[in-house]
Amino acid sequence: MRKIKIFAFVPFVIGAAIVSVAFINCKSGAKTSHSDNLKFDGKGFALVELFTSEGCSSCPPADELVAKVQKEVGDKPVYILAYHVDYWNRLGWKDIFSSADYSKRQNEYARWLNLSQVYTPQIVVNGKTEFVGSQEERLRNAIKSSLQGSDSVQLNLSVTISANNTASVQYKVEGNAENARSVISLALVQKQAVVKVERGENGGRTLAHAQIVRNLQTMPLNKNNGSATIALPARVEAREWEVIGFVQKTSNGAVLAASKSLVKVSADVGQQDKNVQ
């Protein structure tokens, strides 16, 4: 149990210091409004990827932070993805949104960013910078810096829902996306959920989630336009969903472009999980 905790946070020697800094930043950030930090005065974009888990007691502040930022960004080109990793499941509570694919993706970032191990909560912005997911100032500064960038590559998406509850996604890439060394990823995102956690480090708590990745498909970018079909998960109530797509270099993880398209799930998708409100 202790070994998993050490693995899931940061190296033991510096772990306590980083977590302390994260809590200090969150506490001080709550005193003032930071909406100006999200001003869109450039041609860039920000893809924010959070790695989190319902089994991690340090993750709820990060979940709350990305939900807060999501409400503030409005129509700005800020795209938030919350991946629920599965390596915390062994501690007594299985996160219903978790997937080994998301843990694999986090380990891929560890390789790209030369990290010795993974931890939660972790945020990666545009595939280039990472930090503890509850650090509000660092997140806002990373978003602001990304929005001031350029848009040499653009991605356009359109999504339609078929009768068999699948999402058909059409994509088009404009600009120099270095196709031979890039991939396109399409994430089906559930906008929100509330879960009563019965066991584990968050046992007895009711947790609110935002921007939950429920399906992630990655394909080689062989040409600048194409399509993909994404199956909608079963046993969820009707609510607003969206598809977020992004183009990424396979050599270093840098994200070249991102976009999103809102979709609506029909009311007969199915029944929700008993723990999800």
PDB file of C-alpha atoms in Angstrom:
ATOM      1  CA  MET A   1       0.000   0.000   0.000  1.00  0.00           C
ATOM      2  CA  ARG A   2       2.767   2.420   0.852  1.00  0.00           C
ATOM      3  CA  LYS A   3       4.607   1.503  -2.347  1.00  0.00           C
ATOM      4  CA  ILE A   4       1.594   2.350  -4.458  1.00  0.00           C
ATOM      5  CA  LYS A   5       1.210   5.672  -2.684  1.00  0.00           C
ATOM      6  CA  ILE A   6       4.825   6.580  -3.289  1.00  0.00           C
ATOM      7  CA  PHE A   7       4.488   5.633  -6.945  1.00  0.00           C
ATOM      8  CA  ALA A   8       1.294   7.563  -7.388  1.00  0.00           C
ATOM      9  CA  PHE A   9       2.454  10.907  -6.018  1.00  0.00           C
ATOM     10  CA  VAL A  10       6.094  11.806  -6.734  1.00  0.00           C
ATOM     11  CA  PRO A  11       9.524  10.624  -5.590  1.00  0.00           C
ATOM     12  CA  PHE A  12       9.437  10.238  -1.785  1.00  0.00           C
ATOM     13  CA  VAL A  13      12.209  12.728  -1.032  1.00  0.00           C
ATOM     14  CA  ILE A  14      10.471  15.656  -2.735  1.00  0.00           C
ATOM     15  CA  GLY A  15       6.867  14.454  -2.624  1.00  0.00           C
ATOM     16  CA  ALA A  16       5.848  16.228   0.581  1.00  0.00           C
ATOM     17  CA  ALA A  17       7.322  19.523  -0.564  1.00  0.00           C
ATOM     18  CA  ILE A  18       5.518  19.447  -3.918  1.00  0.00           C
ATOM     19  CA  VAL A  19       2.177  18.572  -2.385  1.00  0.00           C
ATOM     20  CA  SER A  20       2.620  21.335   0.203  1.00  0.00           C
ATOM     21  CA  VAL A  21       3.329  23.877  -2.518  1.00  0.00           C
ATOM     22  CA  ALA A  22       0.267  22.686  -4.440  1.00  0.00           C
ATOM     23  CA  PHE A  23      -2.016  23.200  -1.437  1.00  0.00           C
ATOM     24  CA  ILE A  24      -0.505  26.629  -0.716  1.00  0.00           C
ATOM     25  CA  ASN A  25      -1.069  27.713  -4.297  1.00  0.00           C
ATOM     26  CA  CYS A  26      -4.676  26.519  -4.263  1.00  0.00           C
ATOM     27  CA  LYS A  27      -5.338  28.242  -0.961  1.00  0.00           C
ATOM     28  CA  SER A  28      -3.892  31.560  -2.027  1.00  0.00           C
ATOM     29  CA  GLY A  29      -5.572  31.343  -5.436  1.00  0.00           C
ATOM     30  CA  ALA A  30      -8.982  31.145  -3.805  1.00  0.00           C
ATOM     31  CA  LYS A  31      -8.615  34.643  -2.334  1.00  0.00           C
ATOM     32  CA  THR A  32      -8.634  36.537  -5.602  1.00  0.00           C
ATOM     33  CA  SER A  33     -10.171  36.243  -9.028  1.00  0.00           C
ATOM     34  CA  HIS A  34      -7.881  35.068 -11.785  1.00  0.00           C
ATOM     35  CA  SER A  35     -10.245  35.435 -14.722  1.00  0.00           C
ATOM     36  CA  ASP A  36      -7.871  37.937 -16.363  1.00  0.00           C
ATOM     37  CA  ASN A  37      -5.285  35.165 -16.654  1.00  0.00           C
ATOM     38  CA  LEU A  38      -7.503  33.483 -19.222  1.00  0.00           C
ATOM     39  CA  LYS A  39      -7.753  36.468 -21.563  1.00  0.00           C
ATOM     40  CA  PHE A  40      -7.448  35.346 -25.160  1.00  0.00           C
ATOM     41  CA  ASP A  41      -5.091  37.768 -26.863  1.00  0.00           C
ATOM     42  CA  GLY A  42      -3.254  35.490 -29.260  1.00  0.00           C
ATOM     43  CA  LYS A  43      -3.811  32.793 -31.854  1.00  0.00           C
ATOM     44  CA  GLY A  44      -2.906  29.831 -29.716  1.00  0.00           C
ATOM     45  CA  PHE A  45      -4.811  27.137 -27.861  1.00  0.00           C
ATOM     46  CA  ALA A  46      -4.432  25.122 -24.661  1.00  0.00           C
ATOM     47  CA  LEU A  47      -5.025  21.396 -24.358  1.00  0.00           C
ATOM     48  CA  VAL A  48      -5.165  20.613 -20.631  1.00  0.00           C
ATOM     49  CA  GLU A  49      -4.852  16.924 -19.754  1.00  0.00           C
ATOM     50  CA  LEU A  50      -5.508  15.948 -16.140  1.00  0.00           C
ATOM     51  CA  PHE A  51      -4.583  12.498 -14.820  1.00  0.00           C
ATOM     52  CA  THR A  52      -6.720  11.761 -11.782  1.00  0.00           C
ATOM     53  CA  SER A  53      -8.473   9.001  -9.820  1.00  0.00           C
ATOM     54  CA  GLU A  54     -11.361   8.584  -7.404  1.00  0.00           C
ATOM     55  CA  GLY A  55      -9.037   6.418  -5.314  1.00  0.00           C
ATOM     56  CA  CYS A  56      -6.543   9.251  -4.718  1.00  0.00           C
ATOM     57  CA  SER A  57      -7.246  11.554  -1.758  1.00  0.00           C
ATOM     58  CA  SER A  58      -5.156  14.368  -3.303  1.00  0.00           C
ATOM     59  CA  CYS A  59      -7.127  14.374  -6.564  1.00  0.00           C
ATOM     60  CA  PRO A  60     -10.435  16.110  -5.642  1.00  0.00           C
ATOM     61  CA  PRO A  61      -8.801  19.597  -5.447  1.00  0.00           C
ATOM     62  CA  ALA A  62      -7.444  19.096  -8.977  1.00  0.00           C
ATOM     63  CA  ASP A  63     -10.836  17.905 -10.231  1.00  0.00           C
ATOM     64  CA  GLU A  64     -12.423  21.003  -8.686  1.00  0.00           C
ATOM     65  CA  LEU A  65      -9.797  23.261 -10.246  1.00  0.00           C
ATOM     66  CA  VAL A  66     -10.300  22.044 -13.823  1.00  0.00           C
ATOM     67  CA  ALA A  67     -14.080  22.246 -13.354  1.00  0.00           C
ATOM     68  CA  LYS A  68     -13.665  25.854 -12.213  1.00  0.00           C
ATOM     69  CA  VAL A  69     -11.457  26.738 -15.170  1.00  0.00           C
ATOM     70  CA  GLN A  70     -13.826  24.971 -17.572  1.00  0.00           C
ATOM     71  CA  LYS A  71     -16.645  27.263 -16.441  1.00  0.00           C
ATOM     72  CA  GLU A  72     -14.471  30.352 -16.937  1.00  0.00           C
ATOM     73  CA  VAL A  73     -13.056  29.698 -20.396  1.00  0.00           C
ATOM     74  CA  GLY A  74     -16.314  30.189 -22.284  1.00  0.00           C
ATOM     75  CA  ASP A  75     -15.662  30.017 -26.019  1.00  0.00           C
ATOM     76  CA  LYS A  76     -11.893  30.378 -25.710  1.00  0.00           C
ATOM     77  CA  PRO A  77      -9.792  27.625 -27.353  1.00  0.00           C
ATOM     78  CA  VAL A  78      -9.099  25.833 -24.073  1.00  0.00           C
ATOM     79  CA  TYR A  79      -9.780  22.093 -24.163  1.00  0.00           C
ATOM     80  CA  ILE A  80      -9.828  20.079 -20.942  1.00  0.00           C
ATOM     81  CA  LEU A  81      -9.517  16.295 -20.719  1.00  0.00           C
ATOM     82  CA  ALA A  82      -9.708  14.388 -17.427  1.00  0.00           C
ATOM     83  CA  TYR A  83      -8.275  10.867 -17.659  1.00  0.00           C
ATOM     84  CA  HIS A  84      -9.070   8.543 -14.755  1.00  0.00           C
ATOM     85  CA  VAL A  85      -6.101   6.183 -14.408  1.00  0.00           C
ATOM     86  CA  ASP A  86      -6.558   2.612 -13.177  1.00  0.00           C
ATOM     87  CA  TYR A  87      -3.531   1.965 -10.949  1.00  0.00           C
ATOM     88  CA  TRP A  88      -5.335   3.295  -7.874  1.00  0.00           C
ATOM     89  CA  ASN A  89      -8.100   0.712  -8.234  1.00  0.00           C
ATOM     90  CA  ARG A  90      -6.135  -1.879  -6.252  1.00  0.00           C
ATOM     91  CA  LEU A  91      -6.596   0.101  -3.035  1.00  0.00           C
ATOM     92  CA  GLY A  92     -10.221  -0.837  -2.446  1.00  0.00           C
ATOM     93  CA  TRP A  93     -12.254   1.316  -4.843  1.00  0.00           C
ATOM     94  CA  LYS A  94     -12.602   0.803  -8.575  1.00  0.00           C
ATOM     95  CA  ASP A  95     -13.039   4.111 -10.362  1.00  0.00           C
ATOM     96  CA  ILE A  96     -15.825   3.445 -12.886  1.00  0.00           C
ATOM     97  CA  PHE A  97     -14.285   5.956 -15.300  1.00  0.00           C
ATOM     98  CA  SER A  98     -10.789   4.466 -15.114  1.00  0.00           C
ATOM     99  CA  SER A  99      -8.970   2.720 -17.936  1.00  0.00           C
ATOM    100  CA  ALA A 100      -5.594   1.087 -18.421  1.00  0.00           C
ATOM    101  CA  ASP A 101      -5.393   3.065 -21.671  1.00  0.00           C
ATOM    102  CA  TYR A 102      -5.254   6.318 -19.705  1.00  0.00           C
ATOM    103  CA  SER A 103      -2.534   4.972 -17.403  1.00  0.00           C
ATOM    104  CA  LYS A 104      -0.621   3.968 -20.531  1.00  0.00           C
ATOM    105  CA  ARG A 105      -1.014   7.476 -21.916  1.00  0.00           C
ATOM    106  CA  GLN A 106       0.320   8.984 -18.708  1.00  0.00           C
ATOM    107  CA  ASN A 107       3.355   6.691 -18.867  1.00  0.00           C
ATOM    108  CA  GLU A 108       3.876   7.842 -22.438  1.00  0.00           C
ATOM    109  CA  TYR A 109       4.086  11.411 -21.173  1.00  0.00           C
ATOM    110  CA  ALA A 110       6.600  10.289 -18.563  1.00  0.00           C
ATOM    111  CA  ARG A 111       8.771   9.097 -21.435  1.00  0.00           C
ATOM    112  CA  TRP A 112       8.273  12.237 -23.527  1.00  0.00           C
ATOM    113  CA  LEU A 113       8.920  14.586 -20.593  1.00  0.00           C
ATOM    114  CA  ASN A 114      11.778  12.553 -19.093  1.00  0.00           C
ATOM    115  CA  LEU A 115      10.000  11.847 -15.790  1.00  0.00           C
ATOM    116  CA  SER A 116      11.163   9.021 -13.557  1.00  0.00           C
ATOM    117  CA  GLN A 117       7.604   7.957 -12.688  1.00  0.00           C
ATOM    118  CA  VAL A 118       3.962   9.003 -12.842  1.00  0.00           C
ATOM    119  CA  TYR A 119       1.766  10.459 -10.117  1.00  0.00           C
ATOM    120  CA  THR A 120      -1.689  11.865  -9.487  1.00  0.00           C
ATOM    121  CA  PRO A 121      -2.997  14.451  -9.802  1.00  0.00           C
ATOM    122  CA  GLN A 122      -0.902  15.503 -12.785  1.00  0.00           C
ATOM    123  CA  ILE A 123      -1.651  18.077 -15.475  1.00  0.00           C
ATOM    124  CA  VAL A 124       0.037  18.271 -18.872  1.00  0.00           C
ATOM    125  CA  VAL A 125      -0.535  21.331 -21.088  1.00  0.00           C
ATOM    126  CA  ASN A 126      -0.072  21.075 -24.860  1.00  0.00           C
ATOM    127  CA  GLY A 127       2.115  18.029 -24.298  1.00  0.00           C
ATOM    128  CA  LYS A 128       5.013  20.268 -23.296  1.00  0.00           C
ATOM    129  CA  THR A 129       4.797  21.103 -19.595  1.00  0.00           C
ATOM    130  CA  GLU A 130       3.572  19.194 -16.535  1.00  0.00           C
ATOM    131  CA  PHE A 131       2.931  19.937 -12.873  1.00  0.00           C
ATOM    132  CA  VAL A 132       0.864  18.900  -9.863  1.00  0.00           C
ATOM    133  CA  GLY A 133      -2.770  19.130 -10.904  1.00  0.00           C
ATOM    134  CA  SER A 134      -3.952  21.254  -7.969  1.00  0.00           C
ATOM    135  CA  GLN A 135      -1.509  24.124  -8.649  1.00  0.00           C
ATOM    136  CA  GLU A 136      -3.881  26.862  -9.772  1.00  0.00           C
ATOM    137  CA  GLU A 137      -1.330  29.558 -10.587  1.00  0.00           C
ATOM    138  CA  ARG A 138       0.756  27.206 -12.708  1.00  0.00           C
ATOM    139  CA  LEU A 139      -2.307  26.025 -14.600  1.00  0.00           C
ATOM    140  CA  ARG A 140      -3.521  29.547 -15.300  1.00  0.00           C
ATOM    141  CA  ASN A 141      -0.079  30.717 -16.363  1.00  0.00           C
ATOM    142  CA  ALA A 142       0.353  27.695 -18.645  1.00  0.00           C
ATOM    143  CA  ILE A 143      -3.016  28.355 -20.274  1.00  0.00           C
ATOM    144  CA  LYS A 144      -2.268  32.062 -20.708  1.00  0.00           C
ATOM    145  CA  SER A 145       1.112  31.327 -22.275  1.00  0.00           C
ATOM    146  CA  SER A 146      -0.413  28.742 -24.619  1.00  0.00           C
ATOM    147  CA  LEU A 147      -3.166  31.099 -25.763  1.00  0.00           C
ATOM    148  CA  GLN A 148      -0.521  33.627 -26.792  1.00  0.00           C
ATOM    149  CA  GLY A 149       1.017  31.140 -29.216  1.00  0.00           C
ATOM    150  CA  SER A 150       0.489  30.724 -32.956  1.00  0.00           C
ATOM    151  CA  ASP A 151      -1.906  28.568 -34.962  1.00  0.00           C
ATOM    152  CA  SER A 152       0.280  27.193 -37.755  1.00  0.00           C
ATOM    153  CA  VAL A 153      -1.869  24.045 -37.706  1.00  0.00           C
ATOM    154  CA  GLN A 154      -5.655  24.024 -37.474  1.00  0.00           C
ATOM    155  CA  LEU A 155      -8.063  21.181 -36.779  1.00  0.00           C
ATOM    156  CA  ASN A 156     -11.760  21.203 -37.649  1.00  0.00           C
ATOM    157  CA  LEU A 157     -14.250  18.634 -36.341  1.00  0.00           C
ATOM    158  CA  SER A 158     -17.874  17.765 -36.976  1.00  0.00           C
ATOM    159  CA  VAL A 159     -19.818  15.106 -35.087  1.00  0.00           C
ATOM    160  CA  THR A 160     -23.108  13.359 -35.776  1.00  0.00           C
ATOM    161  CA  ILE A 161     -24.889  10.740 -33.672  1.00  0.00           C
ATOM    162  CA  SER A 162     -26.294   7.691 -35.421  1.00  0.00           C
ATOM    163  CA  ALA A 163     -29.311   5.616 -34.429  1.00  0.00           C
ATOM    164  CA  ASN A 164     -27.139   2.879 -32.911  1.00  0.00           C
ATOM    165  CA  ASN A 165     -25.600   5.341 -30.410  1.00  0.00           C
ATOM    166  CA  THR A 166     -22.274   5.822 -32.092  1.00  0.00           C
ATOM    167  CA  ALA A 167     -20.608   9.126 -32.860  1.00  0.00           C
ATOM    168  CA  SER A 168     -19.363   9.667 -36.397  1.00  0.00           C
ATOM    169  CA  VAL A 169     -16.489  12.162 -36.394  1.00  0.00           C
ATOM    170  CA  GLN A 170     -15.230  13.973 -39.472  1.00  0.00           C
ATOM    171  CA  TYR A 171     -11.894  15.790 -39.167  1.00  0.00           C
ATOM    172  CA  LYS A 172      -9.829  18.101 -41.350  1.00  0.00           C
ATOM    173  CA  VAL A 173      -6.296  19.305 -40.642  1.00  0.00           C
ATOM    174  CA  GLU A 174      -4.893  22.462 -42.214  1.00  0.00           C
ATOM    175  CA  GLY A 175      -1.248  23.540 -42.137  1.00  0.00           C
ATOM    176  CA  ASN A 176       2.016  21.689 -41.695  1.00  0.00           C
ATOM    177  CA  ALA A 177       1.116  18.909 -39.270  1.00  0.00           C
ATOM    178  CA  GLU A 178       4.169  16.792 -40.150  1.00  0.00           C
ATOM    179  CA  ASN A 179       1.849  13.920 -41.007  1.00  0.00           C
ATOM    180  CA  ALA A 180       4.519  11.250 -41.093  1.00  0.00           C
ATOM    181  CA  ARG A 181       5.441  11.970 -37.466  1.00  0.00           C
ATOM    182  CA  SER A 182       2.030  12.869 -36.057  1.00  0.00           C
ATOM    183  CA  VAL A 183      -1.144  11.216 -34.873  1.00  0.00           C
ATOM    184  CA  ILE A 184      -4.696  12.454 -34.382  1.00  0.00           C
ATOM    185  CA  SER A 185      -6.560  11.585 -31.202  1.00  0.00           C
ATOM    186  CA  LEU A 186     -10.304  11.828 -30.658  1.00  0.00           C
ATOM    187  CA  ALA A 187     -11.662  11.856 -27.108  1.00  0.00           C
ATOM    188  CA  LEU A 188     -15.309  11.344 -26.230  1.00  0.00           C
ATOM    189  CA  VAL A 189     -15.882  13.533 -23.184  1.00  0.00           C
ATOM    190  CA  GLN A 190     -18.665  13.369 -20.619  1.00  0.00           C
ATOM    191  CA  LYS A 191     -19.126  16.926 -19.391  1.00  0.00           C
ATOM    192  CA  GLN A 192     -19.886  16.107 -15.762  1.00  0.00           C
ATOM    193  CA  ALA A 193     -20.770  13.418 -13.242  1.00  0.00           C
ATOM    194  CA  VAL A 194     -21.263  13.060  -9.500  1.00  0.00           C
ATOM    195  CA  VAL A 195     -20.143   9.827  -7.841  1.00  0.00           C
ATOM    196  CA  LYS A 196     -20.562   8.535  -4.306  1.00  0.00           C
ATOM    197  CA  VAL A 197     -17.301   6.818  -3.405  1.00  0.00           C
ATOM    198  CA  GLU A 198     -17.870   3.963  -0.973  1.00  0.00           C
ATOM    199  CA  ARG A 199     -14.340   2.731  -0.244  1.00  0.00           C
ATOM    200  CA  GLY A 200     -10.687   3.663  -0.576  1.00  0.00           C
ATOM    201  CA  GLU A 201      -8.976   6.928   0.374  1.00  0.00           C
ATOM    202  CA  ASN A 202     -12.079   8.932  -0.597  1.00  0.00           C
ATOM    203  CA  GLY A 203     -14.538   6.492   0.976  1.00  0.00           C
ATOM    204  CA  GLY A 204     -17.703   8.217   2.177  1.00  0.00           C
ATOM    205  CA  ARG A 205     -17.216  11.260  -0.041  1.00  0.00           C
ATOM    206  CA  THR A 206     -19.342  12.380  -2.976  1.00  0.00           C
ATOM    207  CA  LEU A 207     -17.087  13.602  -5.767  1.00  0.00           C
ATOM    208  CA  ALA A 208     -17.943  15.878  -8.685  1.00  0.00           C
ATOM    209  CA  HIS A 209     -16.102  15.336 -11.957  1.00  0.00           C
ATOM    210  CA  ALA A 210     -15.838  17.403 -15.132  1.00  0.00           C
ATOM    211  CA  GLN A 211     -14.576  16.732 -18.663  1.00  0.00           C
ATOM    212  CA  ILE A 212     -14.306  12.970 -18.159  1.00  0.00           C
ATOM    213  CA  VAL A 213     -12.690  11.071 -21.024  1.00  0.00           C
ATOM    214  CA  ARG A 214     -14.838   8.013 -21.733  1.00  0.00           C
ATOM    215  CA  ASN A 215     -13.240   6.872 -24.976  1.00  0.00           C
ATOM    216  CA  LEU A 216      -9.944   7.774 -26.641  1.00  0.00           C
ATOM    217  CA  GLN A 217      -8.987   6.785 -30.165  1.00  0.00           C
ATOM    218  CA  THR A 218      -5.591   7.566 -31.672  1.00  0.00           C
ATOM    219  CA  MET A 219      -4.787   7.087 -35.358  1.00  0.00           C
ATOM    220  CA  PRO A 220      -1.844   7.852 -37.633  1.00  0.00           C
ATOM    221  CA  LEU A 221      -2.318  11.131 -39.468  1.00  0.00           C
ATOM    222  CA  ASN A 222      -1.857   9.650 -42.929  1.00  0.00           C
ATOM    223  CA  LYS A 223      -3.824  12.405 -44.635  1.00  0.00           C
ATOM    224  CA  ASN A 224      -5.280  15.769 -43.711  1.00  0.00           C
ATOM    225  CA  ASN A 225      -8.887  14.638 -43.582  1.00  0.00           C
ATOM    226  CA  GLY A 226     -10.694  11.547 -42.485  1.00  0.00           C
ATOM    227  CA  SER A 227     -13.342  10.069 -40.247  1.00  0.00           C
ATOM    228  CA  ALA A 228     -13.752   7.786 -37.253  1.00  0.00           C
ATOM    229  CA  THR A 229     -16.572   6.111 -35.370  1.00  0.00           C
ATOM    230  CA  ILE A 230     -16.714   6.261 -31.582  1.00  0.00           C
ATOM    231  CA  ALA A 231     -19.012   4.014 -29.565  1.00  0.00           C
ATOM    232  CA  LEU A 232     -20.962   5.762 -26.825  1.00  0.00           C
ATOM    233  CA  PRO A 233     -20.647   4.074 -23.409  1.00  0.00           C
ATOM    234  CA  ALA A 234     -23.652   2.225 -22.061  1.00  0.00           C
ATOM    235  CA  ARG A 235     -25.493   2.826 -18.793  1.00  0.00           C
ATOM    236  CA  VAL A 236     -25.301   6.596 -18.701  1.00  0.00           C
ATOM    237  CA  GLU A 237     -28.118   9.090 -18.530  1.00  0.00           C
ATOM    238  CA  ALA A 238     -28.738  11.572 -21.324  1.00  0.00           C
ATOM    239  CA  ARG A 239     -26.581  14.671 -20.938  1.00  0.00           C
ATOM    240  CA  GLU A 240     -24.354  16.945 -22.972  1.00  0.00           C
ATOM    241  CA  TRP A 241     -21.176  15.411 -24.346  1.00  0.00           C
ATOM    242  CA  GLU A 242     -18.423  16.650 -26.631  1.00  0.00           C
ATOM    243  CA  VAL A 243     -15.644  15.309 -28.794  1.00  0.00           C
ATOM    244  CA  ILE A 244     -12.211  16.888 -28.380  1.00  0.00           C
ATOM    245  CA  GLY A 245      -9.639  16.167 -31.055  1.00  0.00           C
ATOM    246  CA  PHE A 246      -5.949  16.999 -31.158  1.00  0.00           C
ATOM    247  CA  VAL A 247      -2.933  16.486 -33.395  1.00  0.00           C
ATOM    248  CA  GLN A 248       0.245  15.379 -31.623  1.00  0.00           C
ATOM    249  CA  LYS A 249       3.845  14.691 -32.581  1.00  0.00           C
ATOM    250  CA  THR A 250       4.975  11.156 -31.792  1.00  0.00           C
ATOM    251  CA  SER A 251       8.597  12.205 -31.324  1.00  0.00           C
ATOM    252  CA  ASN A 252       8.145  14.474 -28.286  1.00  0.00           C
ATOM    253  CA  GLY A 253       4.423  14.650 -27.450  1.00  0.00           C
ATOM    254  CA  ALA A 254       3.980  18.287 -28.504  1.00  0.00           C
ATOM    255  CA  VAL A 255       0.368  19.066 -29.409  1.00  0.00           C
ATOM    256  CA  LEU A 256       0.109  20.952 -32.699  1.00  0.00           C
ATOM    257  CA  ALA A 257      -3.619  21.677 -32.832  1.00  0.00           C
ATOM    258  CA  ALA A 258      -6.848  20.992 -30.969  1.00  0.00           C
ATOM    259  CA  SER A 259     -10.546  21.497 -31.473  1.00  0.00           C
ATOM    260  CA  LYS A 260     -13.920  20.310 -30.190  1.00  0.00           C
ATOM    261  CA  SER A 261     -17.469  19.660 -31.283  1.00  0.00           C
ATOM    262  CA  LEU A 262     -20.480  19.433 -29.010  1.00  0.00           C
ATOM    263  CA  VAL A 263     -22.827  16.468 -29.322  1.00  0.00           C
ATOM    264  CA  LYS A 264     -26.118  15.511 -27.730  1.00  0.00           C
ATOM    265  CA  VAL A 265     -26.834  12.011 -26.485  1.00  0.00           C
ATOM    266  CA  SER A 266     -30.390  10.795 -26.987  1.00  0.00           C
ATOM    267  CA  ALA A 267     -32.555  10.050 -23.944  1.00  0.00           C
ATOM    268  CA  ASP A 268     -32.643   6.315 -24.606  1.00  0.00           C
ATOM    269  CA  VAL A 269     -28.902   5.704 -24.305  1.00  0.00           C
ATOM    270  CA  GLY A 270     -29.450   3.602 -21.198  1.00  0.00           C
ATOM    271  CA  GLN A 271     -29.535   3.639 -17.442  1.00  0.00           C
ATOM    272  CA  GLN A 272     -26.758   5.256 -15.454  1.00  0.00           C
ATOM    273  CA  ASP A 273     -24.528   3.455 -12.996  1.00  0.00           C
ATOM    274  CA  LYS A 274     -26.030   3.279  -9.521  1.00  0.00           C
ATOM    275  CA  ASN A 275     -23.131   5.315  -8.066  1.00  0.00           C
ATOM    276  CA  VAL A 276     -23.440   8.092 -10.632  1.00  0.00           C
ATOM    277  CA  GLN A 277     -25.900  10.952 -10.182  1.00  0.00           C
TER     278      GLN A 277
END
